[in-house]
Amino acid sequence: MEKIEVIQGDITKLKVDAIVNAANSQLMGGGGVDGAIHKAGGIKIAEECAKIREQQNGCLPGNAVLTSGGNLPSPYVIHAVGPIWHGGKRNEAEILANAYLSSLQLAKDKRFSVIAFPNISTGVYGYPKKEASQIAFNTVNKFLTKNEFPKKVIFVCFDEENYLLYKELIQNLAS
Ligand code: ADP
């Protein structure tokens, strides 16, 4: 089994052990992939997010929390908070890598075999797509080499530009 797969599509349609959400710190649901996940998953996800908000005041950028998947085909959602792009001098790269690492660590703890990531921070949060793809890919690749779980990561690219960037990264890995 290949450890990394790249597809183009809608992450809410996937049936894996957990899909990752590009969430915001307040876990409030919003536009983009966050809105799509809450819409498809239903009220249960929002209720669990509200509980986490009460217990620990949301989720800081670079961290991730777990809820069930509600009505989604996947049983769990990992809500990861990426950085808002401010030009690159506010630790954005480290925070983005940490958002991926926190998600991978949760998947490892839960012994999830297959998880799927969207391209965190490359929508409304404005992170340059090429730089973000390199951080995401390298962070995931390194983690999978060193850990038994998760066994596989699927990068779900919504837009063509991201899809082509990730395709190139995976081809470079193979060659
Ligand atoms: P952020 O606020 O972290 O930038 P966005 O949701 O605005 O989050 O964008 C993150 C990425 O998710 C973007 O590349 C966007 O194209 C992508 N995206 C939007 N909807 C979906 C979806 N249904 N499935 C997968 N990816 C999506």
PDB file of C-alpha atoms in Angstrom, residues 48-109:
ATOM      1  CA  GLU A  48     -19.097  18.431  20.211  1.00  0.00           C
ATOM      2  CA  CYS A  49     -17.149  21.508  19.093  1.00  0.00           C
ATOM      3  CA  ALA A  50     -19.186  23.635  21.509  1.00  0.00           C
ATOM      4  CA  LYS A  51     -18.273  21.288  24.364  1.00  0.00           C
ATOM      5  CA  ILE A  52     -14.585  21.520  23.540  1.00  0.00           C
ATOM      6  CA  ARG A  53     -14.958  25.296  23.366  1.00  0.00           C
ATOM      7  CA  GLU A  54     -16.379  25.318  26.905  1.00  0.00           C
ATOM      8  CA  GLN A  55     -13.820  22.906  28.295  1.00  0.00           C
ATOM      9  CA  GLN A  56     -10.646  24.288  26.794  1.00  0.00           C
ATOM     10  CA  ASN A  57     -11.556  27.565  25.164  1.00  0.00           C
ATOM     11  CA  GLY A  58     -11.287  26.295  21.589  1.00  0.00           C
ATOM     12  CA  CYS A  59      -8.107  25.261  19.839  1.00  0.00           C
ATOM     13  CA  LEU A  60      -4.963  27.311  19.282  1.00  0.00           C
ATOM     14  CA  PRO A  61      -3.342  27.571  15.828  1.00  0.00           C
ATOM     15  CA  GLY A  62      -1.057  24.562  15.336  1.00  0.00           C
ATOM     16  CA  ASN A  63      -3.235  22.301  17.503  1.00  0.00           C
ATOM     17  CA  ALA A  64      -5.971  19.815  16.689  1.00  0.00           C
ATOM     18  CA  VAL A  65      -8.988  18.269  18.445  1.00  0.00           C
ATOM     19  CA  LEU A  66     -11.163  15.247  17.701  1.00  0.00           C
ATOM     20  CA  THR A  67     -14.929  14.952  17.283  1.00  0.00           C
ATOM     21  CA  SER A  68     -17.142  12.303  15.802  1.00  0.00           C
ATOM     22  CA  GLY A  69     -18.127  12.558  12.158  1.00  0.00           C
ATOM     23  CA  GLY A  70     -21.868  12.924  12.659  1.00  0.00           C
ATOM     24  CA  ASN A  71     -23.599  12.098   9.376  1.00  0.00           C
ATOM     25  CA  LEU A  72     -20.362  11.989   7.379  1.00  0.00           C
ATOM     26  CA  PRO A  73     -19.195   8.714   5.811  1.00  0.00           C
ATOM     27  CA  SER A  74     -16.042   8.952   7.983  1.00  0.00           C
ATOM     28  CA  PRO A  75     -16.598   8.267  11.720  1.00  0.00           C
ATOM     29  CA  TYR A  76     -14.260  10.997  13.031  1.00  0.00           C
ATOM     30  CA  VAL A  77     -13.204  14.550  12.247  1.00  0.00           C
ATOM     31  CA  ILE A  78      -9.854  15.957  13.356  1.00  0.00           C
ATOM     32  CA  HIS A  79     -10.250  19.734  13.606  1.00  0.00           C
ATOM     33  CA  ALA A  80      -6.850  21.284  12.952  1.00  0.00           C
ATOM     34  CA  VAL A  81      -6.228  25.026  13.135  1.00  0.00           C
ATOM     35  CA  GLY A  82      -3.737  26.403  10.649  1.00  0.00           C
ATOM     36  CA  PRO A  83      -2.128  29.843  10.664  1.00  0.00           C
ATOM     37  CA  ILE A  84      -3.530  32.936   9.017  1.00  0.00           C
ATOM     38  CA  TRP A  85      -0.939  34.110   6.477  1.00  0.00           C
ATOM     39  CA  HIS A  86       0.568  37.475   7.460  1.00  0.00           C
ATOM     40  CA  GLY A  87       3.500  37.518   5.052  1.00  0.00           C
ATOM     41  CA  GLY A  88       5.600  34.725   6.559  1.00  0.00           C
ATOM     42  CA  LYS A  89       7.265  36.403   9.508  1.00  0.00           C
ATOM     43  CA  ARG A  90       4.845  35.336  12.201  1.00  0.00           C
ATOM     44  CA  ASN A  91       5.845  31.690  12.524  1.00  0.00           C
ATOM     45  CA  GLU A  92       3.336  30.658   9.892  1.00  0.00           C
ATOM     46  CA  ALA A  93       5.486  27.796   8.570  1.00  0.00           C
ATOM     47  CA  GLU A  94       6.003  26.277  12.011  1.00  0.00           C
ATOM     48  CA  ILE A  95       2.334  26.663  12.934  1.00  0.00           C
ATOM     49  CA  LEU A  96       1.250  25.030   9.679  1.00  0.00           C
ATOM     50  CA  ALA A  97       3.622  22.087  10.235  1.00  0.00           C
ATOM     51  CA  ASN A  98       2.296  21.791  13.795  1.00  0.00           C
ATOM     52  CA  ALA A  99      -1.310  21.683  12.557  1.00  0.00           C
ATOM     53  CA  TYR A 100      -0.372  18.643  10.452  1.00  0.00           C
ATOM     54  CA  LEU A 101       1.734  17.103  13.243  1.00  0.00           C
ATOM     55  CA  SER A 102      -1.008  17.508  15.866  1.00  0.00           C
ATOM     56  CA  SER A 103      -3.481  15.807  13.530  1.00  0.00           C
ATOM     57  CA  LEU A 104      -1.069  12.962  12.815  1.00  0.00           C
ATOM     58  CA  GLN A 105      -0.387  12.535  16.523  1.00  0.00           C
ATOM     59  CA  LEU A 106      -4.130  12.276  17.256  1.00  0.00           C
ATOM     60  CA  ALA A 107      -4.460   9.678  14.489  1.00  0.00           C
ATOM     61  CA  LYS A 108      -1.510   7.784  15.944  1.00  0.00           C
ATOM     62  CA  ASP A 109      -2.994   7.834  19.457  1.00  0.00           C
TER      63      ASP A 109
END
